Coordinates of C-alpha atoms in Angstrom, one line a residue:
X1 CA 0.0 0.0 0.0
X2 CA 1.0 3.6 -0.4
X3 CA -0.3 7.0 0.6
X4 CA -2.5 5.8 3.4
X5 CA -2.3 6.4 7.2
X6 CA -1.2 3.6 9.4
X7 CA -4.4 3.9 11.5
X8 CA -6.5 3.4 8.4
X9 CA -4.4 0.4 7.3
X10 CA -4.7 -1.2 10.8
X11 CA -8.5 -0.9 10.6
X12 CA -8.8 -2.5 7.1
X13 CA -5.9 -4.9 6.9
X14 CA -7.9 -7.8 8.2
X15 CA -11.5 -8.9 8.1
X16 CA -12.9 -12.1 9.5
X17 CA -14.2 -14.5 6.9
X18 CA -17.7 -14.1 8.2
X19 CA -17.6 -10.3 8.2
X20 CA -19.8 -8.2 5.8
X21 CA -16.7 -7.0 4.0
X22 CA -15.5 -10.6 3.4
X23 CA -19.0 -11.7 2.3
X24 CA -19.1 -8.7 -0.1
X25 CA -15.9 -9.9 -1.8
X26 CA -17.0 -13.5 -1.9
X27 CA -20.1 -12.5 -3.9
X28 CA -17.7 -11.2 -6.6
X29 CA -19.5 -7.9 -6.9
X30 CA -17.3 -4.8 -7.2
X31 CA -18.0 -1.9 -4.9
X32 CA -17.5 1.7 -6.0
X33 CA -18.0 4.2 -3.2
X34 CA -18.4 7.9 -4.1
X35 CA -17.5 10.8 -1.9
X36 CA -21.1 10.9 -0.6
X37 CA -21.0 7.1 0.2
X38 CA -17.6 7.5 2.0
X39 CA -19.1 9.9 4.5
X40 CA -20.8 7.0 6.2
X41 CA -17.4 5.3 6.8
X42 CA -15.2 8.3 7.6
X43 CA -15.6 8.1 11.4
X44 CA -15.3 4.3 11.8
X45 CA -12.4 3.8 9.4
X46 CA -10.6 7.1 10.0
X47 CA -10.5 7.6 6.2
X48 CA -9.0 11.1 6.5
X49 CA -9.1 12.9 3.2
X50 CA -10.0 9.9 1.1
X51 CA -12.9 10.8 -1.1
X52 CA -13.6 7.7 -3.1
X53 CA -12.9 4.0 -2.7
X54 CA -13.2 1.0 -5.0
X55 CA -13.2 -2.6 -3.8
X56 CA -13.0 -5.1 -6.7
X57 CA -12.8 -8.9 -6.0
X58 CA -10.1 -10.8 -7.8
X59 CA -11.6 -13.9 -9.2
X60 CA -10.2 -17.3 -10.0
X61 CA -12.6 -19.8 -11.7
X62 CA -15.6 -18.1 -10.1
X63 CA -14.0 -17.9 -6.6
X64 CA -12.7 -14.7 -5.0
X65 CA -9.0 -15.1 -4.1
X66 CA -8.4 -11.5 -3.1
X67 CA -9.5 -7.9 -3.7
X68 CA -8.1 -4.9 -5.5
X69 CA -8.6 -1.7 -3.4
X70 CA -8.2 1.7 -5.0
X71 CA -8.7 5.0 -3.1
X72 CA -8.6 8.6 -4.3
X73 CA -8.2 12.0 -2.6
X74 CA -9.0 14.0 -5.7
X75 CA -12.1 12.6 -7.5
X76 CA -15.5 12.6 -6.0
X77 CA -16.8 9.7 -8.0
X78 CA -15.5 6.9 -10.3
X79 CA -16.5 7.6 -13.9
X80 CA -17.7 4.6 -16.0
X81 CA -14.5 4.8 -17.9
X82 CA -12.4 4.4 -14.7
X83 CA -14.6 1.7 -13.5
X84 CA -14.2 -0.3 -16.7
X85 CA -10.4 0.2 -16.5
X86 CA -10.3 -1.0 -12.9
X87 CA -12.5 -4.0 -13.7
X88 CA -10.2 -4.9 -16.6
X89 CA -7.1 -4.5 -14.4
X90 CA -8.7 -6.8 -11.7
X91 CA -9.3 -9.5 -14.3
X92 CA -5.7 -9.3 -15.4
X93 CA -4.4 -9.5 -11.8
X94 CA -6.8 -12.4 -11.1
X95 CA -5.4 -14.3 -14.1
X96 CA -1.8 -13.7 -12.8
X97 CA -2.8 -15.0 -9.3
X98 CA -4.4 -18.0 -11.0
X99 CA -1.2 -18.8 -12.9
X100 CA 0.8 -18.3 -9.7
X101 CA -1.5 -20.7 -7.9
X102 CA -1.2 -23.3 -10.7
X103 CA 2.6 -22.9 -10.7
X104 CA 2.7 -23.5 -6.9
X105 CA 0.6 -26.6 -7.3
X106 CA 2.9 -27.9 -10.0
X107 CA 6.0 -27.0 -7.9
X108 CA 4.6 -28.8 -4.8
X109 CA 3.7 -31.8 -7.0
X110 CA 7.2 -31.9 -8.3
X111 CA 8.7 -31.6 -4.8
X112 CA 6.5 -34.5 -3.6
X113 CA 7.5 -36.6 -6.6
X114 CA 11.2 -35.9 -6.2
X115 CA 11.0 -36.7 -2.5
X116 CA 9.3 -40.0 -3.2
X117 CA 11.7 -40.7 -6.1
X118 CA 14.7 -40.2 -3.8
X119 CA 13.3 -42.0 -0.7
X120 CA 12.3 -45.3 -2.4
X121 CA 14.7 -48.1 -1.7
X122 CA 13.9 -49.7 -5.0
X123 CA 16.2 -48.9 -7.9
X124 CA 14.4 -46.5 -10.3
X125 CA 15.5 -45.8 -13.8
X126 CA 14.1 -43.3 -16.4
X127 CA 15.1 -44.5 -19.9
X128 CA 14.9 -42.8 -23.3
X129 CA 13.2 -44.8 -26.0
X130 CA 16.6 -46.1 -27.2
X131 CA 17.4 -47.5 -23.7
X132 CA 19.7 -44.6 -22.7
X133 CA 19.6 -43.9 -18.9
X134 CA 18.6 -40.3 -18.4
X135 CA 17.8 -40.3 -14.6
X136 CA 18.1 -42.6 -11.6
X137 CA 17.4 -42.3 -7.9
X138 CA 19.9 -42.3 -5.0
X139 CA 19.2 -45.9 -4.2
X140 CA 20.3 -46.9 -7.7
X141 CA 23.6 -45.1 -7.3
X142 CA 24.2 -46.7 -3.9
X143 CA 23.4 -50.3 -4.8
X144 CA 25.1 -50.2 -8.2
X145 CA 28.1 -48.3 -6.8
X146 CA 27.9 -45.7 -9.5
X147 CA 28.2 -41.9 -9.4
X148 CA 25.5 -40.0 -11.3
X149 CA 28.1 -39.0 -14.0
X150 CA 29.2 -42.7 -14.5
X151 CA 25.7 -44.0 -15.1
X152 CA 23.7 -41.2 -16.8
X153 CA 23.8 -41.6 -20.6
X154 CA 24.8 -45.3 -20.4
X155 CA 22.6 -47.7 -22.2
X156 CA 20.6 -49.8 -19.8
X157 CA 22.2 -53.0 -21.3
X158 CA 25.5 -51.8 -19.9
X159 CA 24.3 -52.5 -16.3
X160 CA 23.4 -56.1 -17.1
X161 CA 26.0 -59.0 -17.1
X162 CA 27.8 -59.4 -20.4
X163 CA 26.6 -62.9 -20.9
X164 CA 23.0 -61.8 -20.4
X165 CA 23.0 -58.8 -22.7
X166 CA 21.7 -60.5 -25.8
X167 CA 18.7 -61.8 -23.8
X168 CA 18.4 -58.4 -22.1
X169 CA 18.4 -56.6 -25.4
X170 CA 15.4 -58.7 -26.6
X171 CA 13.5 -57.9 -23.4
X172 CA 14.3 -54.2 -23.5
X173 CA 13.1 -54.1 -27.1
X174 CA 9.9 -55.7 -26.0
X175 CA 9.6 -53.1 -23.2
X176 CA 10.0 -50.3 -25.7
X177 CA 7.4 -51.8 -28.0
X178 CA 5.1 -52.4 -25.1
X179 CA 5.0 -56.2 -25.6
X180 CA 6.5 -56.9 -22.2
X181 CA 6.7 -55.1 -18.9
X182 CA 8.9 -57.3 -16.6
X183 CA 12.5 -58.5 -16.6
X184 CA 14.2 -60.9 -14.1
X185 CA 17.8 -60.6 -15.5
X186 CA 20.1 -59.5 -12.8
X187 CA 21.9 -56.1 -12.7
X188 CA 25.6 -55.7 -12.4
X189 CA 27.3 -53.1 -10.1
X190 CA 30.2 -50.9 -11.2
X191 CA 32.5 -53.4 -9.5
X192 CA 31.1 -56.4 -11.4
X193 CA 28.9 -57.9 -8.6
X194 CA 25.5 -59.3 -9.7
X195 CA 22.3 -58.2 -8.0
X196 CA 19.2 -60.4 -8.5
X197 CA 16.2 -58.1 -9.3
X198 CA 12.7 -58.1 -10.6
X199 CA 12.2 -55.1 -12.9
X200 CA 8.8 -53.7 -14.0
X201 CA 8.6 -51.1 -16.7
X202 CA 5.9 -48.7 -17.8
X203 CA 5.9 -45.9 -20.4
X204 CA 5.3 -42.2 -19.6
X205 CA 6.4 -38.6 -20.1
X206 CA 9.5 -37.0 -18.5
X207 CA 10.4 -33.3 -19.3
X208 CA 8.1 -33.4 -22.3
X209 CA 9.7 -36.6 -23.9
X210 CA 8.5 -40.2 -24.1
X211 CA 10.3 -42.4 -21.6
X212 CA 10.2 -45.7 -19.9
X213 CA 10.0 -45.8 -16.1
X214 CA 11.8 -48.8 -14.6
X215 CA 11.6 -50.0 -11.0
X216 CA 13.9 -52.8 -10.0
X217 CA 13.4 -54.6 -6.7
X218 CA 16.5 -56.1 -5.1
X219 CA 15.7 -59.8 -4.4
X220 CA 19.0 -60.5 -2.5
X221 CA 17.4 -60.6 0.9
X222 CA 14.5 -62.7 -0.2
X223 CA 16.7 -65.2 -2.0
X224 CA 19.0 -65.5 1.0
X225 CA 16.0 -66.1 3.3
X226 CA 14.5 -68.7 0.9
X227 CA 17.9 -70.4 0.7
X228 CA 18.2 -70.4 4.5
X229 CA 14.7 -71.7 4.9
X230 CA 15.4 -74.6 2.4
X231 CA 18.6 -75.5 4.2
X232 CA 16.8 -75.5 7.6
X233 CA 14.1 -77.7 6.1
X234 CA 16.7 -80.2 4.7
X235 CA 18.5 -80.3 8.1
X236 CA 15.2 -81.0 9.9
X237 CA 14.4 -83.7 7.4
X238 CA 17.7 -85.4 8.0
X239 CA 17.2 -85.2 11.8
X240 CA 13.7 -86.8 11.5
X241 CA 15.0 -89.6 9.3
X242 CA 18.0 -90.2 11.7
X243 CA 15.8 -90.6 14.7
X244 CA 14.0 -93.7 13.2
X245 CA 10.7 -92.7 14.8
X246 CA 7.3 -91.9 13.3
X247 CA 5.9 -88.4 12.9
X248 CA 2.5 -87.3 11.8
X249 CA 0.3 -84.2 11.6
X250 CA -2.7 -83.9 13.9
X251 CA -5.4 -81.4 13.4
X252 CA -6.4 -80.4 16.9
X253 CA -9.7 -78.8 15.8
X254 CA -11.0 -81.9 14.0
X255 CA -9.0 -84.7 15.5
X256 CA -7.9 -85.8 12.0
X257 CA -4.5 -87.2 11.3

């Protein structure tokens, strides 16, 4: 604001959402107060030498998101030409606020996506249509022991074992064409270690270009658990056979063997 007393600003800087002033703005109806109209507010608002006041709601998709307030010390009334100008100006400002709001929503959405992208423990790849890696998450860098510079712009085949690349090439081609969406060929780290994974792929858009989104789940822990479970079962089976006694299952609920 400019050219207004602090006392006046303190009286009009905030209105409760249920106040008559707020309700007037919510209706979306502009208010043009002449010098004669202002006389009724001079004592309560301490308007001083303000002669006229315009309060014009700023609209976004039919909803008021603010108000443009214009006061004058020189004119006794707003001519139709001035009113039209102020209404046009308010529409322009409303459009700007709408774009700012839309930009904020997009920015928040991007922040949420980036946060999710980086926090997931799965390995995430964004691939160009020719299989070039254009983005990965931090988990991918950590598990494959790559830096961002060492993996970006590589072909996705380069992070598969050499002996599996021909097979991987066929699967990647199927993913690009949309004929297949899964791959169980292991990945290989920058140090040559194999990581068993299950990879699922879907197509999408990234920065305005068609891409493939790949999510690889590390199966190392699951395979180790299944291997341990199998070994335990085999040991238990040997113990049972070595005891030379009979065992059976008994369903307590039904009494069946």
